């Protein structure tokens, strides 16, 4: 990254996105966040993040935030609605971000998706698939749109998310069969490490804590070095 470029973060108000915001600012990186509501804006501004108010579901808001004179190094998106929230942002919101990123000529797009999307559907039990199926279809559509965009991408599919401090045991793998849990703070660390790892370009990676696997499947860890 150059001092003139910055990271554009969508989904910073909560969950993994909030953890990523804290991780990036701790690394002294320049971050701009797209927020739908101003409730947490002051908290993010306090840790040095520039906040732009707008809704990812509105392409005009996204383009206004991204198509500026400042170059974007990487877009990171963790957006996705809860099942009770009506129209989910998983596909349409991410599609808007991806389309704007193409126009902005960003160098990389990191999409935080979910184990169960795409070929990792094999990792889920029938019960989990029944509960999350519609959500995962939307996430897969976003993944496919990103792959087809021509952008350099990294897709990270975390397993079950927990709100605990980072363990340092979060790992990435290209093996789509892997299923387990991971703390949100560990996902944030993995995302941060992918920023400058050329090895992650155009890769789809599952993210789990090596000590929280649901099954004892042998798998190869993906090296970021």
Tab-separated table of N, CA, C and O in Angstrom, residues 19-137:
chain	number	residue	atom	x	y	z
A	19	UNK	N	-14.485	-5.830	13.991
A	19	UNK	CA	-13.177	-6.365	14.383
A	19	UNK	C	-12.108	-6.008	13.342
A	19	UNK	O	-10.968	-5.683	13.688
A	20	UNK	N	-12.477	-6.063	12.060
A	20	UNK	CA	-11.534	-5.716	11.004
A	20	UNK	C	-11.155	-4.238	11.105
A	20	UNK	O	-9.985	-3.860	10.959
A	21	UNK	N	-12.156	-3.386	11.373
A	21	UNK	CA	-11.893	-1.952	11.528
A	21	UNK	C	-10.855	-1.714	12.621
A	21	UNK	O	-9.903	-0.935	12.444
A	22	UNK	N	-11.029	-2.388	13.746
A	22	UNK	CA	-10.100	-2.207	14.863
A	22	UNK	C	-8.715	-2.759	14.523
A	22	UNK	O	-7.689	-2.155	14.851
A	23	UNK	N	-8.676	-3.894	13.833
A	23	UNK	CA	-7.392	-4.501	13.462
A	23	UNK	C	-6.625	-3.590	12.501
A	23	UNK	O	-5.421	-3.357	12.670
A	24	UNK	N	-7.300	-3.064	11.489
A	24	UNK	CA	-6.627	-2.245	10.475
A	24	UNK	C	-6.090	-0.950	11.060
A	24	UNK	O	-4.980	-0.528	10.733
A	25	UNK	N	-6.873	-0.308	11.934
A	25	UNK	CA	-6.400	0.953	12.514
A	25	UNK	C	-5.238	0.697	13.474
A	25	UNK	O	-4.338	1.520	13.582
A	26	UNK	N	-5.250	-0.466	14.136
A	26	UNK	CA	-4.110	-0.817	14.993
A	26	UNK	C	-2.832	-0.997	14.181
A	26	UNK	O	-1.721	-0.810	14.688
A	27	UNK	N	-2.995	-1.336	12.893
A	27	UNK	CA	-1.853	-1.470	11.993
A	27	UNK	C	-1.493	-0.132	11.324
A	27	UNK	O	-0.682	-0.099	10.399
A	28	UNK	N	-2.105	0.938	11.779
A	28	UNK	CA	-1.843	2.290	11.255
A	28	UNK	C	-2.215	2.427	9.775
A	28	UNK	O	-1.590	3.187	9.030
A	29	UNK	N	-3.212	1.673	9.339
A	29	UNK	CA	-3.651	1.745	7.949
A	29	UNK	C	-4.765	2.783	7.798
A	29	UNK	O	-5.530	3.039	8.738
A	30	UNK	N	-4.839	3.378	6.638
A	30	UNK	CA	-5.832	4.419	6.343
A	30	UNK	C	-7.122	3.726	5.908
A	30	UNK	O	-7.128	2.989	4.911
A	31	UNK	N	-8.200	3.947	6.645
A	31	UNK	CA	-9.450	3.213	6.402
A	31	UNK	C	-10.618	4.183	6.238
A	31	UNK	O	-10.764	5.147	6.989
A	32	UNK	N	-11.440	3.886	5.236
A	32	UNK	CA	-12.704	4.602	5.063
A	32	UNK	C	-13.819	3.567	5.179
A	32	UNK	O	-13.737	2.499	4.564
A	33	UNK	N	-14.843	3.854	5.960
A	33	UNK	CA	-15.929	2.891	6.188
A	33	UNK	C	-17.253	3.443	5.687
A	33	UNK	O	-17.580	4.616	5.911
A	34	UNK	N	-18.007	2.594	5.010
A	34	UNK	CA	-19.366	2.931	4.584
A	34	UNK	C	-20.332	2.471	5.665
A	34	UNK	O	-20.370	1.282	6.006
A	35	UNK	N	-21.089	3.405	6.231
A	35	UNK	CA	-22.033	3.083	7.304
A	35	UNK	C	-23.446	3.476	6.890
A	35	UNK	O	-23.657	4.564	6.343
A	36	UNK	N	-24.380	2.598	7.174
A	36	UNK	CA	-25.776	2.865	6.827
A	36	UNK	C	-26.433	3.796	7.840
A	36	UNK	O	-27.286	4.594	7.495
A	37	UNK	N	-26.053	3.663	9.096
A	37	UNK	CA	-26.638	4.510	10.147
A	37	UNK	C	-25.511	5.202	10.915
A	37	UNK	O	-24.420	4.647	11.066
A	38	UNK	N	-25.768	6.416	11.411
A	38	UNK	CA	-24.700	7.167	12.091
A	38	UNK	C	-24.438	6.749	13.534
A	38	UNK	O	-23.588	7.329	14.187
A	39	UNK	N	-25.134	5.717	14.003
A	39	UNK	CA	-25.057	5.345	15.426
A	39	UNK	C	-23.620	5.075	15.878
A	39	UNK	O	-23.190	5.550	16.930
A	40	UNK	N	-22.865	4.318	15.104
A	40	UNK	CA	-21.503	3.964	15.535
A	40	UNK	C	-20.440	4.818	14.864
A	40	UNK	O	-19.249	4.581	15.037
A	41	UNK	N	-20.864	5.829	14.101
A	41	UNK	CA	-19.894	6.655	13.373
A	41	UNK	C	-18.863	7.282	14.311
A	41	UNK	O	-17.656	7.261	14.030
A	42	UNK	N	-19.341	7.835	15.419
A	42	UNK	CA	-18.429	8.510	16.350
A	42	UNK	C	-17.401	7.534	16.918
A	42	UNK	O	-16.225	7.893	17.081
A	43	UNK	N	-17.839	6.298	17.201
A	43	UNK	CA	-16.906	5.298	17.748
A	43	UNK	C	-15.815	4.960	16.734
A	43	UNK	O	-14.646	4.813	17.089
A	44	UNK	N	-16.201	4.837	15.461
A	44	UNK	CA	-15.207	4.521	14.433
A	44	UNK	C	-14.293	5.713	14.167
A	44	UNK	O	-13.085	5.548	13.973
A	45	UNK	N	-14.855	6.909	14.173
A	45	UNK	CA	-14.032	8.111	13.946
A	45	UNK	C	-13.020	8.293	15.073
A	45	UNK	O	-11.901	8.763	14.847
A	46	UNK	N	-13.392	7.874	16.265
A	46	UNK	CA	-12.501	8.004	17.420
A	46	UNK	C	-11.223	7.167	17.252
A	46	UNK	O	-10.165	7.530	17.744
A	47	UNK	N	-11.328	6.039	16.516
A	47	UNK	CA	-10.132	5.206	16.308
A	47	UNK	C	-9.462	5.517	14.961
A	47	UNK	O	-8.583	4.786	14.505
A	48	UNK	N	-9.890	6.632	14.342
A	48	UNK	CA	-9.172	7.121	13.169
A	48	UNK	C	-9.732	6.721	11.820
A	48	UNK	O	-9.059	6.871	10.800
A	49	UNK	N	-10.972	6.226	11.791
A	49	UNK	CA	-11.579	5.809	10.532
A	49	UNK	C	-12.426	6.945	9.963
A	49	UNK	O	-13.185	7.586	10.688
A	50	UNK	N	-12.273	7.179	8.667
A	50	UNK	CA	-13.128	8.145	7.990
A	50	UNK	C	-14.452	7.461	7.655
A	50	UNK	O	-14.461	6.378	7.064
A	51	UNK	N	-15.555	8.064	8.038
A	51	UNK	CA	-16.872	7.458	7.851
A	51	UNK	C	-17.621	8.179	6.734
A	51	UNK	O	-17.653	9.408	6.682
A	52	UNK	N	-18.206	7.382	5.825
A	52	UNK	CA	-19.100	7.917	4.802
A	52	UNK	C	-20.460	7.268	5.022
A	52	UNK	O	-20.572	6.032	5.043
A	53	UNK	N	-21.478	8.087	5.222
A	53	UNK	CA	-22.815	7.538	5.420
A	53	UNK	C	-23.439	7.169	4.082
A	53	UNK	O	-23.399	7.951	3.125
A	54	UNK	N	-23.984	5.976	4.015
A	54	UNK	CA	-24.622	5.518	2.784
A	54	UNK	C	-25.025	4.068	2.926
A	54	UNK	O	-24.570	3.356	3.829
A	55	UNK	N	-25.875	3.631	2.030
A	55	UNK	CA	-26.419	2.270	2.054
A	55	UNK	C	-25.852	1.492	0.879
A	55	UNK	O	-25.955	1.927	-0.279
A	56	UNK	N	-25.280	0.330	1.161
A	56	UNK	CA	-24.706	-0.499	0.086
A	56	UNK	C	-25.764	-0.940	-0.920
A	56	UNK	O	-25.438	-1.284	-2.057
A	57	UNK	N	-27.031	-0.922	-0.518
A	57	UNK	CA	-28.102	-1.298	-1.437
A	57	UNK	C	-28.427	-0.180	-2.434
A	57	UNK	O	-29.194	-0.384	-3.365
A	58	UNK	N	-27.822	0.987	-2.231
A	58	UNK	CA	-28.034	2.134	-3.118
A	58	UNK	C	-26.746	2.387	-3.901
A	58	UNK	O	-25.757	2.848	-3.342
A	59	UNK	N	-26.744	2.084	-5.200
A	59	UNK	CA	-25.523	2.202	-6.002
A	59	UNK	C	-24.998	3.635	-6.025
A	59	UNK	O	-23.777	3.861	-6.052
A	60	UNK	N	-25.893	4.631	-5.965
A	60	UNK	CA	-25.439	6.027	-5.953
A	60	UNK	C	-24.636	6.328	-4.698
A	60	UNK	O	-23.602	7.012	-4.755
A	61	UNK	N	-25.082	5.805	-3.557
A	61	UNK	CA	-24.341	5.994	-2.304
A	61	UNK	C	-22.955	5.357	-2.400
A	61	UNK	O	-21.956	5.941	-1.980
A	62	UNK	N	-22.910	4.154	-2.948
A	62	UNK	CA	-21.640	3.423	-3.029
A	62	UNK	C	-20.667	4.150	-3.955
A	62	UNK	O	-19.483	4.328	-3.624
A	63	UNK	N	-21.142	4.589	-5.110
A	63	UNK	CA	-20.254	5.275	-6.056
A	63	UNK	C	-19.786	6.616	-5.499
A	63	UNK	O	-18.625	7.000	-5.685
A	64	UNK	N	-20.673	7.311	-4.810
A	64	UNK	CA	-20.273	8.593	-4.194
A	64	UNK	C	-19.147	8.378	-3.179
A	64	UNK	O	-18.218	9.182	-3.074
A	65	UNK	N	-19.221	7.267	-2.459
A	65	UNK	CA	-18.216	6.975	-1.435
A	65	UNK	C	-16.898	6.488	-2.030
A	65	UNK	O	-15.818	6.792	-1.510
A	66	UNK	N	-16.974	5.752	-3.148
A	66	UNK	CA	-15.777	5.093	-3.671
A	66	UNK	C	-15.110	5.813	-4.831
A	66	UNK	O	-13.895	5.704	-5.010
A	67	UNK	N	-15.890	6.510	-5.646
A	67	UNK	CA	-15.312	7.155	-6.825
A	67	UNK	C	-14.865	8.565	-6.477
A	67	UNK	O	-15.494	9.562	-6.817
A	68	UNK	N	-13.726	8.647	-5.781
A	68	UNK	CA	-13.158	9.932	-5.360
A	68	UNK	C	-11.747	10.045	-5.928
A	68	UNK	O	-11.279	9.156	-6.633
A	69	UNK	N	-11.079	11.143	-5.613
A	69	UNK	CA	-9.712	11.357	-6.104
A	69	UNK	C	-8.702	10.471	-5.384
A	69	UNK	O	-7.592	10.288	-5.868
A	70	UNK	N	-9.064	9.959	-4.213
A	70	UNK	CA	-8.134	9.117	-3.448
A	70	UNK	C	-8.199	7.678	-3.951
A	70	UNK	O	-9.291	7.093	-4.013
A	71	UNK	N	-7.070	7.069	-4.300
A	71	UNK	CA	-7.093	5.688	-4.781
A	71	UNK	C	-7.396	4.697	-3.661
A	71	UNK	O	-6.925	4.859	-2.536
A	72	UNK	N	-8.216	3.702	-3.985
A	72	UNK	CA	-8.517	2.627	-3.031
A	72	UNK	C	-7.575	1.463	-3.311
A	72	UNK	O	-7.513	0.960	-4.434
A	73	UNK	N	-6.861	1.038	-2.305
A	73	UNK	CA	-5.998	-0.137	-2.466
A	73	UNK	C	-6.834	-1.410	-2.461
A	73	UNK	O	-6.771	-2.225	-3.378
A	74	UNK	N	-7.661	-1.554	-1.433
A	74	UNK	CA	-8.468	-2.767	-1.267
A	74	UNK	C	-9.850	-2.430	-0.736
A	74	UNK	O	-9.986	-1.560	0.127
A	75	UNK	N	-10.856	-3.123	-1.258
A	75	UNK	CA	-12.199	-3.086	-0.674
A	75	UNK	C	-12.373	-4.360	0.140
A	75	UNK	O	-12.055	-5.457	-0.338
A	76	UNK	N	-12.848	-4.222	1.360
A	76	UNK	CA	-13.177	-5.374	2.206
A	76	UNK	C	-14.664	-5.288	2.528
A	76	UNK	O	-15.139	-4.270	3.037
A	77	UNK	N	-15.400	-6.348	2.227
A	77	UNK	CA	-16.832	-6.359	2.537
A	77	UNK	C	-17.193	-7.525	3.433
A	77	UNK	O	-16.862	-8.674	3.147
A	78	UNK	N	-17.891	-7.204	4.512
A	78	UNK	CA	-18.441	-8.238	5.404
A	78	UNK	C	-19.955	-8.123	5.457
A	78	UNK	O	-20.592	-8.690	6.346
A	79	UNK	N	-20.545	-7.372	4.518
A	79	UNK	CA	-21.980	-7.073	4.668
A	79	UNK	C	-22.859	-8.298	4.394
A	79	UNK	O	-22.532	-9.164	3.600
A	80	UNK	N	-23.974	-8.303	5.077
A	80	UNK	CA	-24.969	-9.358	4.956
A	80	UNK	C	-25.995	-9.125	6.034
A	80	UNK	O	-25.637	-8.844	7.177
A	81	UNK	N	-27.260	-9.196	5.666
A	81	UNK	CA	-28.301	-8.926	6.647
A	81	UNK	C	-28.620	-10.146	7.498
A	81	UNK	O	-28.216	-11.265	7.193
A	82	UNK	N	-29.338	-9.910	8.554
A	82	UNK	CA	-29.864	-11.008	9.362
A	82	UNK	C	-31.159	-11.503	8.704
A	82	UNK	O	-31.840	-10.743	8.029
A	83	UNK	N	-31.516	-12.782	8.895
A	83	UNK	CA	-32.706	-13.318	8.222
A	83	UNK	C	-33.986	-12.541	8.492
A	83	UNK	O	-34.920	-12.584	7.703
A	84	UNK	N	-34.039	-11.798	9.596
A	84	UNK	CA	-35.256	-11.059	9.955
A	84	UNK	C	-35.297	-9.657	9.350
A	84	UNK	O	-36.243	-8.918	9.570
A	85	UNK	N	-34.277	-9.272	8.599
A	85	UNK	CA	-34.147	-7.870	8.212
A	85	UNK	C	-34.753	-7.516	6.858
A	85	UNK	O	-34.457	-6.472	6.303
A	86	UNK	N	-35.557	-8.378	6.285
A	86	UNK	CA	-36.149	-8.044	4.990
A	86	UNK	C	-35.147	-8.276	3.877
A	86	UNK	O	-34.497	-9.314	3.841
A	87	UNK	N	-34.986	-7.284	2.994
A	87	UNK	CA	-34.056	-7.470	1.880
A	87	UNK	C	-32.635	-7.583	2.405
A	87	UNK	O	-32.131	-6.709	3.093
A	88	UNK	N	-31.998	-8.674	2.055
A	88	UNK	CA	-30.648	-8.917	2.536
A	88	UNK	C	-29.641	-8.247	1.611
A	88	UNK	O	-29.828	-8.182	0.412
A	89	UNK	N	-28.546	-7.769	2.197
A	89	UNK	CA	-27.526	-7.090	1.403
A	89	UNK	C	-26.525	-8.065	0.786
A	89	UNK	O	-25.688	-7.660	-0.002
A	90	UNK	N	-26.612	-9.347	1.152
A	90	UNK	CA	-25.577	-10.312	0.758
A	90	UNK	C	-25.244	-10.265	-0.728
A	90	UNK	O	-24.073	-10.211	-1.096
A	91	UNK	N	-26.260	-10.297	-1.576
A	91	UNK	CA	-25.962	-10.219	-3.003
A	91	UNK	C	-26.087	-8.801	-3.558
A	91	UNK	O	-25.106	-8.249	-4.069
A	92	UNK	N	-27.262	-8.145	-3.460
A	92	UNK	CA	-27.365	-6.829	-4.108
A	92	UNK	C	-26.390	-5.795	-3.560
A	92	UNK	O	-25.820	-5.007	-4.320
A	93	UNK	N	-26.169	-5.810	-2.242
A	93	UNK	CA	-25.226	-4.860	-1.652
A	93	UNK	C	-23.805	-5.121	-2.105
A	93	UNK	O	-23.068	-4.200	-2.497
A	94	UNK	N	-23.409	-6.378	-2.079
A	94	UNK	CA	-22.055	-6.716	-2.519
A	94	UNK	C	-21.887	-6.488	-4.016
A	94	UNK	O	-20.817	-6.092	-4.475
A	95	UNK	N	-22.940	-6.731	-4.784
A	95	UNK	CA	-22.866	-6.474	-6.227
A	95	UNK	C	-22.571	-4.995	-6.482
A	95	UNK	O	-21.720	-4.657	-7.326
A	96	UNK	N	-23.236	-4.110	-5.758
A	96	UNK	CA	-22.980	-2.681	-5.913
A	96	UNK	C	-21.535	-2.327	-5.556
A	96	UNK	O	-20.877	-1.541	-6.252
A	97	UNK	N	-21.036	-2.912	-4.480
A	97	UNK	CA	-19.651	-2.652	-4.066
A	97	UNK	C	-18.661	-3.149	-5.120
A	97	UNK	O	-17.688	-2.471	-5.450
A	98	UNK	N	-18.916	-4.337	-5.654
A	98	UNK	CA	-18.023	-4.922	-6.658
A	98	UNK	C	-18.034	-4.082	-7.933
A	98	UNK	O	-16.971	-3.764	-8.495
A	99	UNK	N	-19.227	-3.694	-8.381
A	99	UNK	CA	-19.339	-2.899	-9.605
A	99	UNK	C	-18.635	-1.547	-9.457
A	99	UNK	O	-17.958	-1.075	-10.376
A	100	UNK	N	-18.793	-0.921	-8.290
A	100	UNK	CA	-18.118	0.359	-8.045
A	100	UNK	C	-16.613	0.166	-7.935
A	100	UNK	O	-15.831	1.027	-8.372
A	101	UNK	N	-16.189	-0.952	-7.358
A	101	UNK	CA	-14.752	-1.243	-7.233
A	101	UNK	C	-14.100	-1.386	-8.599
A	101	UNK	O	-12.955	-0.972	-8.805
A	102	UNK	N	-14.823	-1.973	-9.548
A	102	UNK	CA	-14.306	-2.080	-10.920
A	102	UNK	C	-14.090	-0.681	-11.493
A	102	UNK	O	-13.029	-0.387	-12.063
A	103	UNK	N	-15.074	0.191	-11.320
A	103	UNK	CA	-14.968	1.571	-11.831
A	103	UNK	C	-13.826	2.321	-11.144
A	103	UNK	O	-13.150	3.148	-11.767
A	104	UNK	N	-13.616	2.037	-9.863
A	104	UNK	CA	-12.581	2.735	-9.084
A	104	UNK	C	-11.196	2.128	-9.290
A	104	UNK	O	-10.218	2.635	-8.730
A	105	UNK	N	-11.122	1.045	-10.063
A	105	UNK	CA	-9.849	0.363	-10.360
A	105	UNK	C	-9.100	-0.022	-9.089
A	105	UNK	O	-7.895	0.215	-8.961
A	106	UNK	N	-9.817	-0.612	-8.143
A	106	UNK	CA	-9.150	-1.041	-6.909
A	106	UNK	C	-8.222	-2.220	-7.208
A	106	UNK	O	-8.411	-2.957	-8.167
A	107	UNK	N	-7.213	-2.386	-6.351
A	107	UNK	CA	-6.227	-3.430	-6.585
A	107	UNK	C	-6.698	-4.800	-6.108
A	107	UNK	O	-6.285	-5.819	-6.638
A	108	UNK	N	-7.573	-4.810	-5.093
A	108	UNK	CA	-7.981	-6.103	-4.535
A	108	UNK	C	-9.340	-5.956	-3.871
A	108	UNK	O	-9.674	-4.885	-3.346
A	109	UNK	N	-10.121	-7.032	-3.882
A	109	UNK	CA	-11.428	-7.046	-3.201
A	109	UNK	C	-11.461	-8.301	-2.333
A	109	UNK	O	-11.330	-9.414	-2.835
A	110	UNK	N	-11.621	-8.098	-1.030
A	110	UNK	CA	-11.721	-9.218	-0.089
A	110	UNK	C	-13.176	-9.323	0.362
A	110	UNK	O	-13.716	-8.390	0.967
A	111	UNK	N	-13.797	-10.447	0.052
A	111	UNK	CA	-15.194	-10.685	0.409
A	111	UNK	C	-15.260	-11.735	1.512
A	111	UNK	O	-14.767	-12.850	1.356
A	112	UNK	N	-15.861	-11.357	2.645
A	112	UNK	CA	-16.077	-12.314	3.730
A	112	UNK	C	-17.447	-12.939	3.502
A	112	UNK	O	-18.478	-12.276	3.611
A	113	UNK	N	-17.446	-14.215	3.185
A	113	UNK	CA	-18.660	-14.954	2.853
A	113	UNK	C	-18.979	-15.917	4.008
A	113	UNK	O	-19.039	-15.488	5.159
A	114	UNK	N	-19.190	-17.184	3.724
A	114	UNK	CA	-19.511	-18.148	4.780
A	114	UNK	C	-19.255	-19.568	4.295
A	114	UNK	O	-19.522	-19.884	3.129
A	115	UNK	N	-18.748	-20.401	5.201
A	115	UNK	CA	-18.711	-21.836	4.900
A	115	UNK	C	-20.147	-22.280	4.622
A	115	UNK	O	-21.074	-21.920	5.348
A	116	UNK	N	-20.324	-23.025	3.552
A	116	UNK	CA	-21.653	-23.439	3.104
A	116	UNK	C	-22.005	-22.821	1.763
A	116	UNK	O	-22.884	-23.311	1.060
A	117	UNK	N	-21.302	-21.730	1.416
A	117	UNK	CA	-21.503	-21.121	0.099
A	117	UNK	C	-20.706	-21.912	-0.942
A	117	UNK	O	-19.646	-22.466	-0.650
A	118	UNK	N	-21.236	-21.958	-2.153
A	118	UNK	CA	-20.503	-22.609	-3.242
A	118	UNK	C	-20.176	-24.060	-2.950
A	118	UNK	O	-20.996	-24.791	-2.391
A	119	UNK	N	-18.942	-24.451	-3.293
A	119	UNK	CA	-18.580	-25.866	-3.135
A	119	UNK	C	-18.399	-26.287	-1.686
A	119	UNK	O	-18.296	-27.483	-1.393
A	120	UNK	N	-18.401	-25.319	-0.741
A	120	UNK	CA	-18.269	-25.699	0.676
A	120	UNK	C	-19.598	-26.130	1.281
A	120	UNK	O	-19.682	-26.417	2.477
A	121	UNK	N	-20.644	-26.195	0.452
A	121	UNK	CA	-21.935	-26.707	0.929
A	121	UNK	C	-21.782	-28.128	1.459
A	121	UNK	O	-22.544	-28.567	2.342
A	122	UNK	N	-20.774	-28.854	0.964
A	122	UNK	CA	-20.552	-30.241	1.409
A	122	UNK	C	-20.167	-30.323	2.879
A	122	UNK	O	-20.267	-31.382	3.495
A	123	UNK	N	-19.748	-29.196	3.468
A	123	UNK	CA	-19.322	-29.208	4.866
A	123	UNK	C	-20.490	-29.159	5.839
A	123	UNK	O	-20.340	-29.483	7.018
A	124	UNK	N	-21.669	-28.770	5.362
A	124	UNK	CA	-22.796	-28.536	6.270
A	124	UNK	C	-23.663	-29.772	6.460
A	124	UNK	O	-23.842	-30.570	5.544
A	125	UNK	N	-24.233	-29.864	7.644
A	125	UNK	CA	-25.222	-30.911	7.914
A	125	UNK	C	-26.532	-30.525	7.237
A	125	UNK	O	-26.779	-29.340	6.976
A	126	UNK	N	-27.413	-31.494	6.958
A	126	UNK	CA	-28.715	-31.167	6.347
A	126	UNK	C	-29.523	-30.176	7.168
A	126	UNK	O	-30.207	-29.308	6.618
A	127	UNK	N	-29.397	-30.251	8.511
A	127	UNK	CA	-30.163	-29.347	9.368
A	127	UNK	C	-29.696	-27.896	9.209
A	127	UNK	O	-30.502	-26.979	9.107
A	128	UNK	N	-28.373	-27.714	9.180
A	128	UNK	CA	-27.827	-26.359	9.028
A	128	UNK	C	-28.152	-25.824	7.639
A	128	UNK	O	-28.526	-24.658	7.472
A	129	UNK	N	-28.048	-26.684	6.648
A	129	UNK	CA	-28.342	-26.270	5.280
A	129	UNK	C	-29.806	-25.840	5.138
A	129	UNK	O	-30.121	-24.855	4.466
A	130	UNK	N	-30.689	-26.555	5.812
A	130	UNK	CA	-32.118	-26.211	5.761
A	130	UNK	C	-32.370	-24.836	6.369
A	130	UNK	O	-33.210	-24.067	5.889
A	131	UNK	N	-31.610	-24.502	7.416
A	131	UNK	CA	-31.803	-23.226	8.103
A	131	UNK	C	-31.188	-22.055	7.339
A	131	UNK	O	-31.720	-20.946	7.335
A	132	UNK	N	-30.062	-22.305	6.675
A	132	UNK	CA	-29.296	-21.211	6.073
A	132	UNK	C	-29.302	-21.206	4.553
A	132	UNK	O	-28.686	-20.344	3.930
A	133	UNK	N	-30.006	-22.154	3.951
A	133	UNK	CA	-29.935	-22.330	2.504
A	133	UNK	C	-30.160	-21.076	1.694
A	133	UNK	O	-29.385	-20.768	0.780
A	134	UNK	N	-31.207	-20.311	2.017
A	134	UNK	CA	-31.507	-19.119	1.214
A	134	UNK	C	-30.421	-18.059	1.361
A	134	UNK	O	-30.080	-17.369	0.395
A	135	UNK	N	-29.866	-17.948	2.560
A	135	UNK	CA	-28.780	-16.997	2.803
A	135	UNK	C	-27.549	-17.384	1.992
A	135	UNK	O	-26.907	-16.540	1.359
A	136	UNK	N	-27.224	-18.654	1.998
A	136	UNK	CA	-26.014	-19.131	1.329
A	136	UNK	C	-26.109	-18.976	-0.182
A	136	UNK	O	-25.098	-18.725	-0.852
A	137	UNK	N	-27.309	-19.103	-0.731
A	137	UNK	CA	-27.494	-18.882	-2.171
A	137	UNK	C	-27.133	-17.439	-2.528
A	137	UNK	O	-26.467	-17.174	-3.530
